[in-house]
Structure formats: C-alpha cells, structure tokens
Amino acid sequence: MTDPTPATPELLHELVLLASRSPSPHNTQPWSPRVVDGGIEVAIVPSRTLPAGDPTFRDVIMSLGAWIESVSIGAAEAGYAIDVEVLPALSQLDSLPVRGPADADRPVFRVTPTPTSPDAASSMAGASTPGSFTPDDVRERRVYRGALVGRPDVFSNLDSLQLPPWLSVRSLDDRAMRQLSTLGIAFTASRATIANELLHWLRLDPRHPRYGLDGMTDEMLVMPRPLARIAAPFTRTARLRDPVVALAGPVARFLEGLGRDAPLPTGVPDEPGAPTHHVLVANSRAAGIDDILSITEAMDSRIGVTEPHALEAGRVLQRLWLHAHRQGVAISPHSELIDSPAAHGALRKRLGLSRSDVALSVFSAGVAQARQVPRSPRLTDSSAQ
C-alpha cells in the first residue's frame, strides 16, 4: 500500500491564506500560523487580543475555531481531511502578556491535513465539512452592520451542518434584541478601558496607516463618510479621545441604569421584514462536562465550557455563518449582549437558559440593504503587502 501523500508546503500556505478570511473580534486576526512538518501550528498574538472587552478569551478562541473550520474546508477541496491537536497552551491563556508578538514556542493547536490513502484522497476531492462549503464561500462571506431584512427560514433546518448535540441555536425576538443591544452598547461606552480598546481598533479614515490591514473601517460600520471623518481624530489622538471617553462614561452609565431597570417587551410580534436574531448556546452537561476534572476545567476557563469545546463551537459558528451566506444572507455579530452582565442576565432569562447553558455568540441575520457589502481588510490581502 502506498503511503498517503502529505500536504505540500504550497498547499499549507494556501490554507493559511484562506483561513485569514475567518471572522475575529474587532477584526483583530489574533492568530499567528506557522507551517511546520507537514502541518500548521497556530499561536496567539497577545497584542491582537482584547484584554478589556474579551477577558475570558471567548471570542478569541471561537475565532480560532472559525480559522480551523476554514482550513478544513480548503483542505477538503484539495482532497484532505484534517487532524486537529489541541495543545496545552490553549488552556493557559491567562498567562499571556497583554501586549507583544506571538510566541512560536507556545502554539495553542496544530492542524495536519491527512488523507488516509490515495484512493481516499481521490474520493474526498470536492467534498467538504458539514454543509459542503467551498473556499469561495469562505472568501466571499461578509459581515454587514447596516439595515438587514430578515429571512426567518434561513436557520429553520440545520441538519446538514451536523451540530454536536451539546450546541443549539436559539431565536431572540427583535424588540428584545434591540433593547438588549442598547444595554450592551451602554455597558461598553461606560467602561473606559473597553471603550478605549474599541476605539483603538477603529479605522475611520483611509489615511489611517492600518486602514487596509485590520480593525473595523468606516465602511464596515456603515458610517456616513462625513461623520467618519469628524470622528476619526478622536480614535487616534489621546488628547482628543480621553476627554470624550471620560464624558461618555457617566452618560452611558445613566443609560445603562435605565436599561437595566426596563422590562423587556412581551407578546409583541416582530415587524414584517425585521432581521432575525440568534444565539449559539452550549449545554455543558450535554457536552459531557460532568466529571470533576471537566467541571474544574470549565470553571477555570471562565467561559463556562472548556477551551476545546469553545474551539469546536467556533467551528460550528463559522458553518452557521457560511450557511447564511450560501442563502444570500449577511450576519451582524453582537458580542455586547454577552459582555454586559445586565444584558447577558436578561438574555438568559428571555431564552429560559438553565444553569448548564452557556450563551457563546449572538448575531443578527438578514439580507443586506446595500448594493455591495464591504469587504473587511486582512493582513494577508495582496493589496496590503
């Protein structure tokens, strides 16, 4: 029997390039891949994490899961499966420095494309992960933060995505979503460290030196150009930014207090055409996190599930978003609902979540009301080289 053909360095580099189109919080792209020994090792770039806004590393880990899923899709197109080895550093993220480059000696996982045999590799050509997505789906997927017209049927049948039994997608009504999002935004604006971190990743003027590399541009945020040009200096100059953040804090805290005390509307149907809103929920008991070791790992992670489970959830989230893309539907993420303790608590109550349920991601879905949905920049874009 002939030995399976290992992935070439050229293929591995192509997979890294494809995976760079994966979603990440604030478009920080926290991954640092390195091609080694027929596979890819990925470390985390501390300066591309969000210590204030994502202190549990939930969003970072899920973005790494999306990165793995993108590699899986590209590998399947080339006739390979992938083997994912989760490394100890994934559960030791609290030891990362706040800033600085990635430590190549501390990768968090290793991905190895592995055909079982030449015949198997041939039969896999054109196949993909659950949902039969393609590299073009990964490249063309878009996030859109403007007006969305809902398509309630998009997530009505997820059988083809093969969600693990411990993950489910719950729906959230539009009026509750709007109220909880406002509460989450007020929380972000009321905490100076989180607000400053967000402003650091805004790119509101094409003259920004990192406009075509990372972060969130004015086009991504669907900001009117005049407003973006006025706001741009406040995102880059401390002497302008700090007074605004200091002034916004008390106002946001006041609004947060009002929102915290306001009951969510009940019995009000969504308006026709309203975007649909969804929550990816993990059940730690169904995931098998019920023995002493696993419970300890889940508690230590501060996410509510272990880091490997969060990584797997990120893979599923990428499949959900690609599933929407396939049907002409754009996604708008809303991590502020989970980041805000008040919004998170109200969300859990609204959905009737149990103690073992963990809300991992909240997002809206709908058809973008724009001729062209903007493409987010990437460090690997050829125009940015």
PDB file of N, CA and C in Angstrom, residues 65-107:
ATOM      1  N   GLY A  65     -11.476  28.768  16.293  1.00  0.00           N
ATOM      2  CA  GLY A  65     -12.284  27.662  15.789  1.00  0.00           C
ATOM      3  C   GLY A  65     -12.751  27.923  14.368  1.00  0.00           C
ATOM      4  N   ALA A  66     -13.163  29.157  14.079  1.00  0.00           N
ATOM      5  CA  ALA A  66     -13.559  29.510  12.715  1.00  0.00           C
ATOM      6  C   ALA A  66     -12.374  29.364  11.764  1.00  0.00           C
ATOM      7  N   TRP A  67     -11.182  29.717  12.251  1.00  0.00           N
ATOM      8  CA  TRP A  67      -9.954  29.572  11.447  1.00  0.00           C
ATOM      9  C   TRP A  67      -9.741  28.096  11.081  1.00  0.00           C
ATOM     10  N   ILE A  68      -9.914  27.220  12.060  1.00  0.00           N
ATOM     11  CA  ILE A  68      -9.757  25.780  11.803  1.00  0.00           C
ATOM     12  C   ILE A  68     -10.786  25.296  10.781  1.00  0.00           C
ATOM     13  N   GLU A  69     -12.020  25.762  10.939  1.00  0.00           N
ATOM     14  CA  GLU A  69     -13.070  25.329  10.008  1.00  0.00           C
ATOM     15  C   GLU A  69     -12.752  25.781   8.590  1.00  0.00           C
ATOM     16  N   SER A  70     -12.215  26.957   8.435  1.00  0.00           N
ATOM     17  CA  SER A  70     -11.838  27.439   7.106  1.00  0.00           C
ATOM     18  C   SER A  70     -10.739  26.574   6.504  1.00  0.00           C
ATOM     19  N   VAL A  71      -9.762  26.194   7.329  1.00  0.00           N
ATOM     20  CA  VAL A  71      -8.712  25.285   6.856  1.00  0.00           C
ATOM     21  C   VAL A  71      -9.317  23.951   6.443  1.00  0.00           C
ATOM     22  N   SER A  72     -10.264  23.450   7.228  1.00  0.00           N
ATOM     23  CA  SER A  72     -10.909  22.179   6.916  1.00  0.00           C
ATOM     24  C   SER A  72     -11.604  22.233   5.559  1.00  0.00           C
ATOM     25  N   ILE A  73     -12.268  23.347   5.279  1.00  0.00           N
ATOM     26  CA  ILE A  73     -12.969  23.500   4.005  1.00  0.00           C
ATOM     27  C   ILE A  73     -11.971  23.529   2.845  1.00  0.00           C
ATOM     28  N   GLY A  74     -10.889  24.290   3.005  1.00  0.00           N
ATOM     29  CA  GLY A  74      -9.878  24.341   1.954  1.00  0.00           C
ATOM     30  C   GLY A  74      -9.185  23.003   1.761  1.00  0.00           C
ATOM     31  N   ALA A  75      -8.913  22.308   2.858  1.00  0.00           N
ATOM     32  CA  ALA A  75      -8.247  21.009   2.765  1.00  0.00           C
ATOM     33  C   ALA A  75      -9.142  19.997   2.057  1.00  0.00           C
ATOM     34  N   ALA A  76     -10.439  20.014   2.387  1.00  0.00           N
ATOM     35  CA  ALA A  76     -11.361  19.072   1.755  1.00  0.00           C
ATOM     36  C   ALA A  76     -11.440  19.301   0.255  1.00  0.00           C
ATOM     37  N   GLU A  77     -11.392  20.559  -0.149  1.00  0.00           N
ATOM     38  CA  GLU A  77     -11.405  20.874  -1.576  1.00  0.00           C
ATOM     39  C   GLU A  77     -10.194  20.260  -2.284  1.00  0.00           C
ATOM     40  N   ALA A  78      -9.079  20.162  -1.557  1.00  0.00           N
ATOM     41  CA  ALA A  78      -7.855  19.593  -2.138  1.00  0.00           C
ATOM     42  C   ALA A  78      -7.764  18.084  -1.936  1.00  0.00           C
ATOM     43  N   GLY A  79      -8.766  17.487  -1.272  1.00  0.00           N
ATOM     44  CA  GLY A  79      -8.771  16.046  -1.084  1.00  0.00           C
ATOM     45  C   GLY A  79      -8.180  15.571   0.219  1.00  0.00           C
ATOM     46  N   TYR A  80      -8.183  16.404   1.232  1.00  0.00           N
ATOM     47  CA  TYR A  80      -7.617  16.052   2.530  1.00  0.00           C
ATOM     48  C   TYR A  80      -8.652  16.233   3.641  1.00  0.00           C
ATOM     49  N   ALA A  81      -8.545  15.393   4.655  1.00  0.00           N
ATOM     50  CA  ALA A  81      -9.199  15.673   5.933  1.00  0.00           C
ATOM     51  C   ALA A  81      -8.176  16.421   6.787  1.00  0.00           C
ATOM     52  N   ILE A  82      -8.585  16.874   7.953  1.00  0.00           N
ATOM     53  CA  ILE A  82      -7.606  17.497   8.848  1.00  0.00           C
ATOM     54  C   ILE A  82      -7.663  16.832  10.217  1.00  0.00           C
ATOM     55  N   ASP A  83      -6.502  16.752  10.822  1.00  0.00           N
ATOM     56  CA  ASP A  83      -6.389  16.300  12.203  1.00  0.00           C
ATOM     57  C   ASP A  83      -6.037  17.517  13.049  1.00  0.00           C
ATOM     58  N   VAL A  84      -6.828  17.772  14.078  1.00  0.00           N
ATOM     59  CA  VAL A  84      -6.615  18.929  14.945  1.00  0.00           C
ATOM     60  C   VAL A  84      -6.126  18.452  16.302  1.00  0.00           C
ATOM     61  N   GLU A  85      -4.951  18.876  16.682  1.00  0.00           N
ATOM     62  CA  GLU A  85      -4.396  18.555  18.003  1.00  0.00           C
ATOM     63  C   GLU A  85      -4.420  19.819  18.859  1.00  0.00           C
ATOM     64  N   VAL A  86      -5.266  19.794  19.871  1.00  0.00           N
ATOM     65  CA  VAL A  86      -5.328  20.923  20.798  1.00  0.00           C
ATOM     66  C   VAL A  86      -4.170  20.805  21.781  1.00  0.00           C
ATOM     67  N   LEU A  87      -3.408  21.875  21.939  1.00  0.00           N
ATOM     68  CA  LEU A  87      -2.208  21.852  22.765  1.00  0.00           C
ATOM     69  C   LEU A  87      -2.457  22.529  24.114  1.00  0.00           C
ATOM     70  N   PRO A  88      -1.667  22.212  25.130  1.00  0.00           N
ATOM     71  CA  PRO A  88      -1.920  22.731  26.486  1.00  0.00           C
ATOM     72  C   PRO A  88      -2.021  24.244  26.581  1.00  0.00           C
ATOM     73  N   ALA A  89      -1.306  24.970  25.718  1.00  0.00           N
ATOM     74  CA  ALA A  89      -1.305  26.435  25.807  1.00  0.00           C
ATOM     75  C   ALA A  89      -2.686  27.026  25.618  1.00  0.00           C
ATOM     76  N   LEU A  90      -3.611  26.299  24.961  1.00  0.00           N
ATOM     77  CA  LEU A  90      -4.957  26.825  24.760  1.00  0.00           C
ATOM     78  C   LEU A  90      -5.674  27.027  26.087  1.00  0.00           C
ATOM     79  N   SER A  91      -5.349  26.213  27.079  1.00  0.00           N
ATOM     80  CA  SER A  91      -5.985  26.324  28.389  1.00  0.00           C
ATOM     81  C   SER A  91      -5.139  27.133  29.368  1.00  0.00           C
ATOM     82  N   GLN A  92      -4.139  27.826  28.842  1.00  0.00           N
ATOM     83  CA  GLN A  92      -3.259  28.636  29.695  1.00  0.00           C
ATOM     84  C   GLN A  92      -3.166  30.069  29.187  1.00  0.00           C
ATOM     85  N   LEU A  93      -4.253  30.557  28.633  1.00  0.00           N
ATOM     86  CA  LEU A  93      -4.223  31.882  28.006  1.00  0.00           C
ATOM     87  C   LEU A  93      -4.089  33.009  29.022  1.00  0.00           C
ATOM     88  N   ASP A  94      -4.476  32.749  30.267  1.00  0.00           N
ATOM     89  CA  ASP A  94      -4.326  33.792  31.285  1.00  0.00           C
ATOM     90  C   ASP A  94      -2.863  34.167  31.511  1.00  0.00           C
ATOM     91  N   SER A  95      -1.944  33.286  31.108  1.00  0.00           N
ATOM     92  CA  SER A  95      -0.522  33.580  31.289  1.00  0.00           C
ATOM     93  C   SER A  95       0.060  34.406  30.143  1.00  0.00           C
ATOM     94  N   LEU A  96      -0.751  34.692  29.130  1.00  0.00           N
ATOM     95  CA  LEU A  96      -0.262  35.509  28.023  1.00  0.00           C
ATOM     96  C   LEU A  96       0.008  36.933  28.490  1.00  0.00           C
ATOM     97  N   PRO A  97       1.041  37.566  27.951  1.00  0.00           N
ATOM     98  CA  PRO A  97       1.217  39.007  28.234  1.00  0.00           C
ATOM     99  C   PRO A  97       0.096  39.793  27.582  1.00  0.00           C
ATOM    100  N   VAL A  98      -0.066  41.020  28.003  1.00  0.00           N
ATOM    101  CA  VAL A  98      -1.128  41.854  27.434  1.00  0.00           C
ATOM    102  C   VAL A  98      -0.759  42.324  26.034  1.00  0.00           C
ATOM    103  N   ARG A  99       0.514  42.549  25.800  1.00  0.00           N
ATOM    104  CA  ARG A  99       0.968  43.042  24.502  1.00  0.00           C
ATOM    105  C   ARG A  99       2.107  42.168  23.989  1.00  0.00           C
ATOM    106  N   GLY A 100       2.503  42.452  22.767  1.00  0.00           N
ATOM    107  CA  GLY A 100       3.660  41.770  22.213  1.00  0.00           C
ATOM    108  C   GLY A 100       3.300  40.793  21.118  1.00  0.00           C
ATOM    109  N   PRO A 101       4.318  40.215  20.486  1.00  0.00           N
ATOM    110  CA  PRO A 101       4.110  39.272  19.385  1.00  0.00           C
ATOM    111  C   PRO A 101       3.763  37.888  19.896  1.00  0.00           C
ATOM    112  N   ALA A 102       3.411  37.021  18.968  1.00  0.00           N
ATOM    113  CA  ALA A 102       3.129  35.629  19.318  1.00  0.00           C
ATOM    114  C   ALA A 102       4.411  34.908  19.699  1.00  0.00           C
ATOM    115  N   ASP A 103       4.262  33.948  20.595  1.00  0.00           N
ATOM    116  CA  ASP A 103       5.372  33.087  20.974  1.00  0.00           C
ATOM    117  C   ASP A 103       5.252  31.794  20.181  1.00  0.00           C
ATOM    118  N   ALA A 104       6.111  31.634  19.182  1.00  0.00           N
ATOM    119  CA  ALA A 104       6.034  30.462  18.312  1.00  0.00           C
ATOM    120  C   ALA A 104       6.264  29.162  19.066  1.00  0.00           C
ATOM    121  N   ASP A 105       6.879  29.240  20.240  1.00  0.00           N
ATOM    122  CA  ASP A 105       7.121  28.043  21.033  1.00  0.00           C
ATOM    123  C   ASP A 105       5.921  27.654  21.894  1.00  0.00           C
ATOM    124  N   ARG A 106       4.832  28.448  21.813  1.00  0.00           N
ATOM    125  CA  ARG A 106       3.637  28.144  22.593  1.00  0.00           C
ATOM    126  C   ARG A 106       2.388  28.131  21.698  1.00  0.00           C
ATOM    127  N   PRO A 107       2.385  27.256  20.683  1.00  0.00           N
ATOM    128  CA  PRO A 107       1.181  27.171  19.844  1.00  0.00           C
ATOM    129  C   PRO A 107       0.014  26.605  20.657  1.00  0.00           C
TER     130      PRO A 107
END
